[in-house]
Each structure stands twice: as C-alpha cells, then as structure tokens.
XYZ file of C-alpha atoms in Angstrom:
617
model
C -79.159 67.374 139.411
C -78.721 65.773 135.755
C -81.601 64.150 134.431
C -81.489 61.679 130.759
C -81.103 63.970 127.632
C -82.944 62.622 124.891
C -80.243 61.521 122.284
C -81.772 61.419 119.049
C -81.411 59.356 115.590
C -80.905 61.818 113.342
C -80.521 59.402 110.347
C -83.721 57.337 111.320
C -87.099 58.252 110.036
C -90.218 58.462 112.187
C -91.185 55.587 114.476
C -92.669 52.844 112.437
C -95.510 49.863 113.592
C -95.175 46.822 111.838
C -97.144 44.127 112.186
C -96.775 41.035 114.548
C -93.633 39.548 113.118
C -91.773 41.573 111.369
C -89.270 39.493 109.564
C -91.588 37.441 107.396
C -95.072 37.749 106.299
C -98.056 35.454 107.818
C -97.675 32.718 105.299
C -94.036 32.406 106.131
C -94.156 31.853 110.016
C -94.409 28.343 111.357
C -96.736 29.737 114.492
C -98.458 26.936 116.664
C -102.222 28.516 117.052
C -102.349 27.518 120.416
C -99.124 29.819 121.200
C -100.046 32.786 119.591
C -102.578 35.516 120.146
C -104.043 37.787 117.777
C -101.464 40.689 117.901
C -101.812 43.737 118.192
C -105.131 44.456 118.136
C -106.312 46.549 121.631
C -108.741 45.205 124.050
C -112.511 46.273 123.731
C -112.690 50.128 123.892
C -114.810 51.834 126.637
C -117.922 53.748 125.427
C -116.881 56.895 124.089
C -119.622 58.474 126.159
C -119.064 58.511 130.177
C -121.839 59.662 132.659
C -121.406 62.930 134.199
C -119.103 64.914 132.501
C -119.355 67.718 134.075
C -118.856 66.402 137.717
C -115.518 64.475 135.848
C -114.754 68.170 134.841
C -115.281 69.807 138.260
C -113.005 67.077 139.987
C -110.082 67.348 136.604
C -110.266 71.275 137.659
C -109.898 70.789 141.304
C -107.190 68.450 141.171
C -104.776 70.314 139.430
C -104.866 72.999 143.042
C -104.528 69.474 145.161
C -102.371 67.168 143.976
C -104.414 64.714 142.668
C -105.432 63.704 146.418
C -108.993 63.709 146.771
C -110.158 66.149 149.305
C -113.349 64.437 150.168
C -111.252 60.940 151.191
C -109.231 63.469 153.570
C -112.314 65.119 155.201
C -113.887 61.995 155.406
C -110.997 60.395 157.000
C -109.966 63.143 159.660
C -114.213 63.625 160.581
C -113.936 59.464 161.710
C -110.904 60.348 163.439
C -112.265 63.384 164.710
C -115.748 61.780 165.711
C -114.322 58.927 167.814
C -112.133 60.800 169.449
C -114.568 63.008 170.463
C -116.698 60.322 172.043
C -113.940 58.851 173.961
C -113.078 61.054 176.848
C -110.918 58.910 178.916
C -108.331 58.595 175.953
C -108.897 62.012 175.517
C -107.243 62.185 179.383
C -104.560 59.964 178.578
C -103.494 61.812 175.528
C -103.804 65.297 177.525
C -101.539 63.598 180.054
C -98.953 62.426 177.634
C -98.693 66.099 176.696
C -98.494 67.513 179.956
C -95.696 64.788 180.613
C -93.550 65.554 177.820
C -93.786 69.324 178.545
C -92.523 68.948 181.987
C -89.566 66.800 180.936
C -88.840 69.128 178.481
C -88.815 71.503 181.289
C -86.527 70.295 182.953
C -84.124 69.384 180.256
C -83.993 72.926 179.502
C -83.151 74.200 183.100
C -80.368 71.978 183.001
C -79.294 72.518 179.636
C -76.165 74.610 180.846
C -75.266 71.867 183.275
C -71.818 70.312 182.545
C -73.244 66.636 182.825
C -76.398 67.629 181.154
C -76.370 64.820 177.533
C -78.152 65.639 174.213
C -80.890 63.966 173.434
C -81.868 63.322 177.738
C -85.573 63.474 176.465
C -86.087 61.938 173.288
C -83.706 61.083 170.455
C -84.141 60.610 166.629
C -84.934 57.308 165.377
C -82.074 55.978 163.558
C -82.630 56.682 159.664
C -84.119 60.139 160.710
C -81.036 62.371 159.950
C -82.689 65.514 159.803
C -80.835 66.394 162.989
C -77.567 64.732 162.239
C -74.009 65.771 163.448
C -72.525 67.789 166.574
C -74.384 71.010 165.670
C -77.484 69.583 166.880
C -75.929 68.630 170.302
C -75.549 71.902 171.467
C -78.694 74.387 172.966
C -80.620 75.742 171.884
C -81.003 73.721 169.031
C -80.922 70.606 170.714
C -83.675 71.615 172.942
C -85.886 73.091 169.562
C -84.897 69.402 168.183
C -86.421 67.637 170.971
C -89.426 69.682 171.355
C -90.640 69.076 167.986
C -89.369 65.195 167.976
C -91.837 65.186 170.962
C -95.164 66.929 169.142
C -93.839 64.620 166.533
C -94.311 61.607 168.431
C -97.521 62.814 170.554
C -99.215 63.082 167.134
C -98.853 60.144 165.852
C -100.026 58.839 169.777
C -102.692 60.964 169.078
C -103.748 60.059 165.612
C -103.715 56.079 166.660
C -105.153 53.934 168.568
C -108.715 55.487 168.788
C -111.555 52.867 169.298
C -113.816 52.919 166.582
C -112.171 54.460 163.596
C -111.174 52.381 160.455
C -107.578 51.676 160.078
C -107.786 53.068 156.440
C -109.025 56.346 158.048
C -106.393 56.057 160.725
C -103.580 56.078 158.666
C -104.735 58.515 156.690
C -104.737 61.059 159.400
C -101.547 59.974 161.269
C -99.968 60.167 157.062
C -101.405 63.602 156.465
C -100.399 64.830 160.088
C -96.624 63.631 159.400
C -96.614 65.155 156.407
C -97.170 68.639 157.861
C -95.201 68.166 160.663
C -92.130 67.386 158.297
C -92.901 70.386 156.532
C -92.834 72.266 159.997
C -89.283 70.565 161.157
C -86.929 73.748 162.479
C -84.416 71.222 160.044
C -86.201 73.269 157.179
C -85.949 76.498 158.364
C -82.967 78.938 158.249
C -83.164 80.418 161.319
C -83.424 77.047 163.393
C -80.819 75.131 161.628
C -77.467 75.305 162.780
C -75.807 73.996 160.340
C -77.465 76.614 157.821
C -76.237 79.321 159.874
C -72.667 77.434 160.592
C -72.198 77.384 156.571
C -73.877 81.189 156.462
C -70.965 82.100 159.084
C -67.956 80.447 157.028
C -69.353 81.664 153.515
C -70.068 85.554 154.100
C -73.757 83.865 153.310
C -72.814 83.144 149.700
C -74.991 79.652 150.441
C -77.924 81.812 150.386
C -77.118 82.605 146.915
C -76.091 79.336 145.174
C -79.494 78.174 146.855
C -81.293 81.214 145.082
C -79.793 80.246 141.985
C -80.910 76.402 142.773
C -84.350 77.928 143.504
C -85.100 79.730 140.550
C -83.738 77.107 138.327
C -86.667 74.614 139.994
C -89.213 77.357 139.167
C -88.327 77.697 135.538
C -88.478 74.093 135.198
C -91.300 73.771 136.669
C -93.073 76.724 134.838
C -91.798 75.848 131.467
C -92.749 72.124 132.438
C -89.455 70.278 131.168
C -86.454 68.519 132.815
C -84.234 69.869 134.347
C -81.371 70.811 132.532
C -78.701 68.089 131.715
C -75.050 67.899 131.942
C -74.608 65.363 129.308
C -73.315 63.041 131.838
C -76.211 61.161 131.563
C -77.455 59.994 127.610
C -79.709 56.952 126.643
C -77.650 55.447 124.301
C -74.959 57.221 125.233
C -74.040 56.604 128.605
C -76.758 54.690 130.027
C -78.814 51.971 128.181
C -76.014 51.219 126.598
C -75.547 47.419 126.353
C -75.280 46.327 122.536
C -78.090 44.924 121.140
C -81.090 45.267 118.340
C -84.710 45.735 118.533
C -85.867 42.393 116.803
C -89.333 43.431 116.974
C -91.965 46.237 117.746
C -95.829 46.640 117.805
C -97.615 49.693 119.087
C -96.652 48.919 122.561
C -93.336 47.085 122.555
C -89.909 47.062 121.228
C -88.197 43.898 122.172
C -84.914 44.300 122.314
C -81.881 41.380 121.977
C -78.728 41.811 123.437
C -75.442 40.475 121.858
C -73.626 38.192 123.447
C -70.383 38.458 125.154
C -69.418 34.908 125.626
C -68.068 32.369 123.170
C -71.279 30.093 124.307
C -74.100 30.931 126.324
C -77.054 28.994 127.832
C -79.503 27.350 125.470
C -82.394 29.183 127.485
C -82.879 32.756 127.034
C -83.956 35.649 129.600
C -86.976 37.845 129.189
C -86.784 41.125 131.444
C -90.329 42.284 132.207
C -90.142 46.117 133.800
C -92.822 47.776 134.885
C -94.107 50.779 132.529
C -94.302 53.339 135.208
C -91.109 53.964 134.327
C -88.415 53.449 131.572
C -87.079 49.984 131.028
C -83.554 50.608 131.318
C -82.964 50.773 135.370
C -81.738 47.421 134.580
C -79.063 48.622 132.168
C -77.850 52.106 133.606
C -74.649 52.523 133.207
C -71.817 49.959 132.582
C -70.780 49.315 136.118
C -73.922 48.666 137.190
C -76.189 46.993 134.430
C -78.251 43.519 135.134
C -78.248 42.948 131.303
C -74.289 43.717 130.721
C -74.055 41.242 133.842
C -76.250 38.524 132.961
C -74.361 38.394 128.806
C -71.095 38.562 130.903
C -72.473 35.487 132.893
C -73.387 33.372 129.177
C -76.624 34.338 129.179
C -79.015 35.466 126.303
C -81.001 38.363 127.377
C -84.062 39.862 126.159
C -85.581 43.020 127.110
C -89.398 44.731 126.488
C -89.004 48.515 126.454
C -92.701 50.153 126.487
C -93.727 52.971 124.699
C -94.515 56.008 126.641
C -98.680 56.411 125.991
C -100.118 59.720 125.257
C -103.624 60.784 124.988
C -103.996 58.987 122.249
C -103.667 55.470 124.100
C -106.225 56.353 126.545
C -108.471 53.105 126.055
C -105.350 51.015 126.228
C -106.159 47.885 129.323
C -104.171 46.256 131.689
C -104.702 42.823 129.739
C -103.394 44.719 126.470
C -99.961 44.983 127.944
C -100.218 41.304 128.833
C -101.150 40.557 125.419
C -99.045 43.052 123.279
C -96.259 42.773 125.707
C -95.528 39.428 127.582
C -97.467 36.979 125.165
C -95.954 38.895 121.791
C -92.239 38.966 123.019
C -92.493 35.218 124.193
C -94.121 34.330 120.293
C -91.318 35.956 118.978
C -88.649 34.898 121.535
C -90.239 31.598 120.331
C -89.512 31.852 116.517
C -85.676 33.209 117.060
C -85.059 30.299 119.451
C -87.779 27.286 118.748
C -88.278 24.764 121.404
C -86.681 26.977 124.059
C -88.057 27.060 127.171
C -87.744 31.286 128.435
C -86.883 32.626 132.026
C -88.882 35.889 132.571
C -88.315 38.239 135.254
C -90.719 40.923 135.737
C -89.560 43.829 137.800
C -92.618 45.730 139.932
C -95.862 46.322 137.947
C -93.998 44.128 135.480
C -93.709 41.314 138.025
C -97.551 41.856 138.828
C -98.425 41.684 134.938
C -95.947 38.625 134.495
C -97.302 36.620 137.414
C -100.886 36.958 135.717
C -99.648 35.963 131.777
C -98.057 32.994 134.004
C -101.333 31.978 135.761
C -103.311 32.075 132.041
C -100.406 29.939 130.329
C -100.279 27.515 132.901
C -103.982 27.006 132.745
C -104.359 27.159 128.915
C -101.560 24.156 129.079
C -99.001 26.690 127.776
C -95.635 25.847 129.213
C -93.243 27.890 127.479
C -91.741 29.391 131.066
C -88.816 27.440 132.344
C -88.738 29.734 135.451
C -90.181 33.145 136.732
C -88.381 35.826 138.792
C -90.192 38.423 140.630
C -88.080 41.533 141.359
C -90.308 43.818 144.003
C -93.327 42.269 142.803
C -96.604 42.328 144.407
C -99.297 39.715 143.661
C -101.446 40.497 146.726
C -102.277 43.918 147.525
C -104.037 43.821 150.891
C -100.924 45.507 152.669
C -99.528 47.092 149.992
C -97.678 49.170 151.885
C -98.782 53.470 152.384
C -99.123 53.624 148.542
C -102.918 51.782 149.621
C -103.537 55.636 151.566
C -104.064 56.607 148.264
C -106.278 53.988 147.050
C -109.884 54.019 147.970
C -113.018 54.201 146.602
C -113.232 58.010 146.472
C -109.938 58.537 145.419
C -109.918 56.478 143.001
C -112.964 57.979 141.724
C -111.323 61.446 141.698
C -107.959 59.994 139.756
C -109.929 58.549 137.266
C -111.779 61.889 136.857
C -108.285 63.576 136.170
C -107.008 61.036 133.777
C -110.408 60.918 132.245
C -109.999 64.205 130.997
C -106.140 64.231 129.866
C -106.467 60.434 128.800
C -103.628 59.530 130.328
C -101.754 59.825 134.585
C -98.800 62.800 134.459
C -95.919 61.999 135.756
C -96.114 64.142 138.127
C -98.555 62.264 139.764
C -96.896 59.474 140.221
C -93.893 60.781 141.231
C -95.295 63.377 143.349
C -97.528 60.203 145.318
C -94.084 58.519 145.242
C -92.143 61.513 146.932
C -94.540 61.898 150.100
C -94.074 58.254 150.721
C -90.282 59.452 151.953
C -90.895 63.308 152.269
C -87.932 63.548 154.596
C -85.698 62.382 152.095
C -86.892 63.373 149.011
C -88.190 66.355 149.560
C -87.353 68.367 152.755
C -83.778 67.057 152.801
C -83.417 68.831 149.186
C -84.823 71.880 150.358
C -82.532 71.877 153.283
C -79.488 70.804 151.234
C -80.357 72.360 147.774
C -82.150 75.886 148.737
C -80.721 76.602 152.463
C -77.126 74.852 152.264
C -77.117 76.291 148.796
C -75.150 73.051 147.507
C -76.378 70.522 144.739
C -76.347 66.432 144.571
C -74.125 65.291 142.690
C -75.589 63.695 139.764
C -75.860 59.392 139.560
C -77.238 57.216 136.861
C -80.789 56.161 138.935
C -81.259 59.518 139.542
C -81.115 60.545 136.124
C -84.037 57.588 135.432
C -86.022 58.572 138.134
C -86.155 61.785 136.214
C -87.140 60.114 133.053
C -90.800 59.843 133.881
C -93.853 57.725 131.916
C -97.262 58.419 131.613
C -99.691 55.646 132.143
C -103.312 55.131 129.991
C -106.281 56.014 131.916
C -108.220 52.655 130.722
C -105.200 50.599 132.193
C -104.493 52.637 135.325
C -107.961 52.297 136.184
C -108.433 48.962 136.098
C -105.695 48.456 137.943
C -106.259 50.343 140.452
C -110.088 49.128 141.053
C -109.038 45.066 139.805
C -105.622 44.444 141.487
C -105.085 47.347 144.595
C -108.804 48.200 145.568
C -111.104 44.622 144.766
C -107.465 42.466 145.240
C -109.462 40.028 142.690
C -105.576 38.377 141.372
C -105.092 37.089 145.251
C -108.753 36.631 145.203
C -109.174 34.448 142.406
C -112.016 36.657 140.540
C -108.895 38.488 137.712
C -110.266 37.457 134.262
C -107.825 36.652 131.564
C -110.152 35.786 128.016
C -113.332 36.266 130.121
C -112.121 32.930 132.054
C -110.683 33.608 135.905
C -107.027 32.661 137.018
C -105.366 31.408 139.766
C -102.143 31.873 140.975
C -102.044 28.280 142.489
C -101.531 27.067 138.844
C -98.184 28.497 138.844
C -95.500 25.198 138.975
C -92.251 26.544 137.364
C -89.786 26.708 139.744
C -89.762 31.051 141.482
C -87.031 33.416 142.362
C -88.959 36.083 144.129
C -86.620 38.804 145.653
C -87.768 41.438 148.628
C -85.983 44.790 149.573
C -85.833 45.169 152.828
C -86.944 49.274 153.024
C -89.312 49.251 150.078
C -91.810 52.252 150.148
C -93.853 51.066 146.983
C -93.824 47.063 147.110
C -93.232 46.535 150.793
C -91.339 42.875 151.218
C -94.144 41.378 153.568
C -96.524 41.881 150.677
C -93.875 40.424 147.983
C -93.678 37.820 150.806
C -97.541 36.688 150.418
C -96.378 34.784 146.751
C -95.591 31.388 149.183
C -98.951 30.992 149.907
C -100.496 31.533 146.616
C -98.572 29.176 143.916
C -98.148 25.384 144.235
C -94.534 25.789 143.129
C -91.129 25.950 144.513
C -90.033 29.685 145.668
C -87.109 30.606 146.463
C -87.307 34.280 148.565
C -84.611 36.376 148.936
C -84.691 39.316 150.925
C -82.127 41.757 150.178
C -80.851 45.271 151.463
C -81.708 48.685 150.139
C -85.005 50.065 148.968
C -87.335 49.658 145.607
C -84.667 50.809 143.222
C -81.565 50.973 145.017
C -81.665 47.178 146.464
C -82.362 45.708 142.841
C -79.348 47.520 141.758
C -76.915 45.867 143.513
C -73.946 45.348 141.131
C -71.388 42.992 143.126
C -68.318 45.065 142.906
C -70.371 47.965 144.854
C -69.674 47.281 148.555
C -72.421 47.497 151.303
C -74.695 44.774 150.195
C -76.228 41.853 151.946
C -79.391 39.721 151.805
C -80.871 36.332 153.173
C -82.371 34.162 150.915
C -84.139 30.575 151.868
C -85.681 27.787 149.476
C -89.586 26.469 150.446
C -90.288 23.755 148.058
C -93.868 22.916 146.522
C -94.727 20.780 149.285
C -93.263 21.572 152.556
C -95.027 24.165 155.318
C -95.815 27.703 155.244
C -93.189 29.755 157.100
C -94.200 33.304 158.163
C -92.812 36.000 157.718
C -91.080 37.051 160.870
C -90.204 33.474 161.246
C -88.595 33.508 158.002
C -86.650 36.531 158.658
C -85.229 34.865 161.849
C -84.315 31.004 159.745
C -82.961 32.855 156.442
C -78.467 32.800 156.729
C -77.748 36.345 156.155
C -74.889 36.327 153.024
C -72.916 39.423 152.726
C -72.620 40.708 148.889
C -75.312 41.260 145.858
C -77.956 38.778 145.403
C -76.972 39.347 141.397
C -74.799 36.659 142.255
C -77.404 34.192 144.119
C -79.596 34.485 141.545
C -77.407 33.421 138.498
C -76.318 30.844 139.779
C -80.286 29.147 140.583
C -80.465 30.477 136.636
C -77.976 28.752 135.644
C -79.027 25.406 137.351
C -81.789 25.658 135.508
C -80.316 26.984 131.958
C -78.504 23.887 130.218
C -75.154 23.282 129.667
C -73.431 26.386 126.997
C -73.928 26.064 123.221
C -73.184 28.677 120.146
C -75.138 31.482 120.534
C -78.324 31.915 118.619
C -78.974 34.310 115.733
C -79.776 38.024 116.262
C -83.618 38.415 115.105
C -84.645 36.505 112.263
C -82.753 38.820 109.498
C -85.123 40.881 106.868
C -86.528 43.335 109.075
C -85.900 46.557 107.958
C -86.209 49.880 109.867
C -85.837 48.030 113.234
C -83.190 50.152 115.153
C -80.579 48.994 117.511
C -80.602 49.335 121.146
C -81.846 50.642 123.145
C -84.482 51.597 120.000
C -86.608 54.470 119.522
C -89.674 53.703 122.697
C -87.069 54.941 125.316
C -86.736 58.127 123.504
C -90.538 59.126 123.557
C-alpha cells in the first residue's frame, strides 16, 4: 500500500507567516472595514489552568490501552441493555425461541447438505455488499454450513441487542455496534483454517501466501512501532504526482495558504471558486491526480479556482477554536479573493467539516449584510447533527469528556484517532477484509491516489475539536439556532444565495439524510443531488470514470418541503458524474467569459507555488 511521500523544497527556507495581506502594507490596501476582520489574531485562549488534572491524566493514560473509546459510556450502555432485558421475560422467550429456531433449520440444512438438490445459502444468505463470503468456494460444505451458522448468531444478535423496551436508543446502538464489531472480528472469513479460499491459494502456492502475508505482517508492525507511514513507492508525491494542478500560494497566515490556480482557458468566468475542505484531512482530495482532479476540471471548464490548504496543528495550536478557522480561513481568503478580483461576487464550496464551517461564515455574512457569496456548494456537508449517522456512537457526554481528557494532555487529536473511529464505521472492509487479503491471502492492494490521502493524516487542536464536538454534534446549537458567531447567534434561515448541496448515497461519516436536513433550514433555493459512492469515493467522480450515477432535483425558496424518501422516489436518476451537473448550475450563475484575472497581487515574496508548503507539514 503506497502512502504520499513528503516531497520537499530544498531551495525554500523555513515556512514563513506574514501578515494579513501580504502584497502591500496596511496603508496600501483599499479594505472596506465592514469586509474585513482583524486577521490573524486567535480567538480568546482557555485558562491555562483546567480542574482536575490528575483525573485528565488518569483518563490520557487509559486511553492509549482503549482506543480512545471511553469505557465507562460502554459499561454504561451494555448495563441499560442488560437491565431491561433482564426485566422483560417474555422477550426474553421470544429471543430464546428465535435461537432454538435457527438451530433446528440449521439442522436440517446440514443433514441434507450431501443431497444433490440441496442449494447454498437454503438458510440464510449474505446481504448484498457483505462479500466476506464471496465466490463458489463458499458454496460448497462445510464451509457453507460454518458461513451460515455464524450469518445466523450474526443476525440473532443484532435481534437480540434491539428492540428492548426501555433502553435509550443511544445505548441501543451502542451495544448492537460493539456486538458487530466482535462478531466481525470472529467471522471464520478471518481465520485460516475456515476460509476456503485461504486454503485453495495455500494448496496452489506450496503455502508461499503464508509468507508474502508474514512479510505484509511484519512490515505493519514496524510501521506501527516506529510510528511512520508506511513505506512509499514514489508513485504517489504531493507535488509530484498528486496536487499537482499549477498554481501559486497568493497568501498565507498561521492557518491558511490560499492557493490560485492558473488558468487553462483563453477566458474564464468573471466569478471565481473558493474550495473549502475540511481540515481533518489534507486539502488536495480535490486535486489527486490528473485524471481525476475537481480543480484541473473546473480551470478546464473556464473557471477561476481558489483553494484553502490548512496547516497541520501541533501542540502548539492547542487553544486554536472552531470560529478561528472561520475567521483565519473562510473570512481571510474571501478579503483577499476580494482585493485580486474587486467587486466579484465568490462561489464557495465547502467539502465535509469544511461545508459545516462554510455554512456558518454564510449565516454571519448574510446577517451582518455581507453579500460577497454568489452561491454556496455543500459537498457531504452536515448542518444538523441529530442523525449524524454511527459517528454520533461516539459522541456523548462521557465520551466526549474522556476525548477531551486525551487531547487535553497532547494538545492536539492523533490521527490515529480519527482514522481508527473512521475504520470501525466499515470494519468489514477496512479492516478484516485486509487482514484476510493482506496477512492470510498473502497479496497486497494495489496502490490508488485516495488511498495514498487517506494515508496522509491531520491532527486537529484540542480547543477546536472540543467545541465542536460539545457545540455542533452533542448540543446541535447550528440547527438549533443557539451557535454564536461575535457573541451574536446565527441562523441558517438567513442563508438566500442560491445552494448546490450534494449527498452520497453510502456515506459512513455524513450520512445523505442528514446532508438532506439543509431544505428545511435556509430560506433559499437548493438544489440536492444525491449521487453514488461513499464519503470520498462519490465526490470523486471524474466523468470519464465509468460506473457513476446520481439524481438530483431543484426545491426553490418558496415551494413545499419534500421528504426524504419522497424525494428519493421524484428525483430522475441521470447516469454519469454529477461534476458535470454541477458546472453547468455554476456556470448559469458565473457571467459570460472575460480575460483572466491577475495571479496574486505581485510583490509578495517567499510565497511558494502550489500546492505550497501547509500540505507538506
């Protein structure tokens, strides 16, 4: 597996901060002081002092051994489970007598297993995107009947863990989540001895595949000991090979580097693009490599494209908030988008967290009479987080106690945090299908662009991931009207510019009912599009990659709510990449071509080009 190799500058000095505008001193700029912010100071700082220390210690020390997953939400969880169930002897009976049922069916598929009209699969079958028992080898007993037998504890736990009067449905997930998890990690898929297909390819290689999967093995542990990447091919190189869309970095603060691409048209549209991405990870998922790049497509469309890149925090950036990344980031890029192209109204698109973060510097502009957006696109974007999706198993009141405990004492969330909260959300297929295919197959991936980004992991300020967490997933105060931007609340409804919002239909982190929630929260017309693929796979959707499809439907300002399985059944299903849906509603909305605009405002020295130095850290 090839993850990004850091290419480096050798001819560049350090990283340098310069001050708001770099071009031109503050006596030079012609700044409106109703359109600019006092950059780039931070936000308050918490007291440096924090109650209970040593508790914060005690949980930093324990969650290193778990995961960062509180063990007191999990006890606390599977004891209301546990309780209720306990009280309730009649469903106690029923789920006794869905066991007893599925062991005598069982039974009986297995004394007619060597029956010549005896099917695979008579008892229970795997759900469709389950492929852990995929192809003929599985067909045959005994594996077939091992297959079914744990397909049916599978499904008479998750009976089990549901539908019990009296507990929460927080709690209830929680226990049917953990449960799943260890019953994927118990699947005879994962186990030599039970998988024929591991012993098919032992057979044929003289059990070489044990080997190559040693070697695949020990290569994991010495990453993971040493605590670096795994090692790189060079196939994948910011700068190099990805991120590699011409441009310069036309300004930076300590947050931001905002980056302008170069046209490839002889005239573009008067009305530039600002890509938002979220800071979880690194900007450039929009511009992997050539062949599929949003910003190479959108400057081979006529449009001018800017990009933020964030810099990856360290302890150092600990008291960094979630309003500082408005400020520093959103508001600083649009004051200088503003001075390269004056008068322009700008077409942001904020992708995930970045869509969250755009929607609220959207709300406070369009309440502080600041109409400098044209448009807003919302790629995976959630603005209401009351079904959020399973990431929300992981948000409660003591676990987000516990994370803030851990980052409390580094000053910052690991990556592997995140990623490792990401990867149980799919387990199956990004976990125990590698261990099957990597360690027991003894064969590797082959490498791909998105997988060498997901590798290229950020670390997120404890001051801003907590008040995220607790503002936007745990109190929901954004849908609720309570989020203060300035000390003064906002409101979604203010929103008017006309909305692109795009869904993916199997997203694990932003699922596209929540995304879905945005029509009944801005006074504006919304077009939703609901394409194929997951999180990061269905926003990539370059249109000469086959396989694509979406639906997409148009609700103006002031005609009636649709739901969402009623949308889902009125929406024309279009077969291709919604890349192309979406530029052309830009385009409507762009202005007829004209010369392309300057590059920056000249006389900044020591400003790289792209994709600039923040991708690198």
């Amino acid at each position: 597996m090839s993850v990004v190799q850091k290419f480096p500058r050798a001819e560049e000095p350090a990283v340098q901060v310069l001050p708001a505008h770099p071009a031109a001193g503050p006596e030079a700029l012609p700044v409106s002081p109703g359109k600019l912010e006092s950059i780039p100071v931070a936000a308050d700082s918490v007291p440096a002092s924090e109650p209970y220390p040593l508790d914060r210690a005690l949980h930093a020390m324990l969650a290193r051994f778990t995961g960062g997953i509180s063990p007191l939400a999990l006890s606390l969880a599977w004891l209301d489970w546990s309780s209720h169930l306990a009280a309730a002897p009649q469903r106690q009976m029923e789920i006794s007598r869905n066991a007893l049922r599925d062991v005598g069916r069982l039974a009986e598929a297995a004394a007619h297993a060597a029956s010549p009209g005896q099917k695979p699969w008579s008892v229970i079958a795997p759900q469709q995107r389950d492929r852990r028992f995929s192809g003929s080898q599985w067909e045959t007993p005994p594996f077939n009947l091992l297959a079914q037998a744990f397909l049916l504890g599978e499904r008479w736990w998750r009976d089990a863990a549901t539908g019990v009067r009296g507990v929460s449905h927080a709690n209830e997930a929680i226990v049917e989540f953990s449960m799943r998890q260890l019953l994927d990690m118990l699947a005879p898929s994962n186990f030599a001895a039970t998988n024929p297909k591991v012993l098919e390819k032992a057979f044929q290689s003289g059990g070489e595949n044990f080997i190559f999967g040693w070697q695949n093995w020990c290569s994991d542990l010495m990453r993971l000991l040493s605590n670096s990447k795994l090692a790189d091919d060079g196939q994948f190189v910011v700068g190099k090979t990805v991120a590699v869309s011409p441009g310069k970095v036309v300004y930076r603060n300590e947050l931001i580097e905002l980056i302008q691409y170069y046209p490839t048209t002889a005239q573009v549209r008067p009305e530039p693009i600002l890509i938002v991405p979220a800071w979880i990870m690194k900007y450039y998922i929009l511009d992997l490599s050539p062949q599929n790049s949003l910003v190479k497509y959108l400057t081979g469309q006529g449009f001018t494209v800017f990009a933020i890149s964030w810099r990856n925090p360290d302890a150092r950036d600990r008291d960094l908030a979630f309003d500082d990344y408005r400020r520093l980031g959103v508001m600083a890029a649009l004051d200088m988008i503003g001075l390269i192209m004056p008068g322009r109204k700008t077409h942001a698109l904020g992708y995930c967290l970045g869509g969250t973060l755009l929607s609220i510097a959207a709300a406070a502009m369009e309440r502080d009479g600041d109409n400098r957006f044209g448009s807003v696109t919302f790629l995976a974007a959630q603005t209401d987080f009351t079904e959020a999706g399973e990431l929300t198993l992981f948000i409660n009141e003591s676990q987000v106690a516990f994370l803030e405990d851990m980052m409390w004492q580094r000053g910052y969330l690991d990556t592997t945090q995140m990623a490792g909260a990401f990867q149980l959300l799919r387990s199956n297929e990004l976990i125990w299908s590698r261990l099957s295919h990597d360690y027991l197959m003894g064969e590797s991936a082959p490498p791909s662009d998105l997988m060498a980004w997901n590798a290229d992991a950020t670390r997120l300020p404890y001051r801003m991931h907590s008040e995220y967490l607790r503002k936007l997933f745990l109190d929901n105060d954004l849908a609720g009207g309570r989020y203060l931007v300035g000390g003064r609340s906002i409101s979604l409804s203010d929103i008017h510019v006309p909305m692109f919002v795009v869904g993916t239909l199997a997203d694990h982190v932003a699922p596209w009912r929540s995304v879905y929630k945005i029509h009944y929260q801005v006074d504006a017309d919304v077009t939703f599009l609901l394409t194929s693929g997951g999180h990061n796979a269905g926003v990539v959707a370059p249109p000469e990659e086959p396989g694509h499809s979406y639906q997409v439907l148009t609700k103006a300002a002031d005609a009636p709510y649709v739901g969402a399985d009623e949308w889902l059944k009125l929406a024309p299903r279009v077969e291709g990449s919604w890349w192309l849906e979406w530029t052309k509603w830009l385009a409507a909305r762009s202005g007829a071509p004209c010369d392309p605009p300057q590059i920056g405002l000249g006389g900044a020295p020591g400003l790289p080009d792209a994709p600039g130095d923040y991708v690198h850290t």
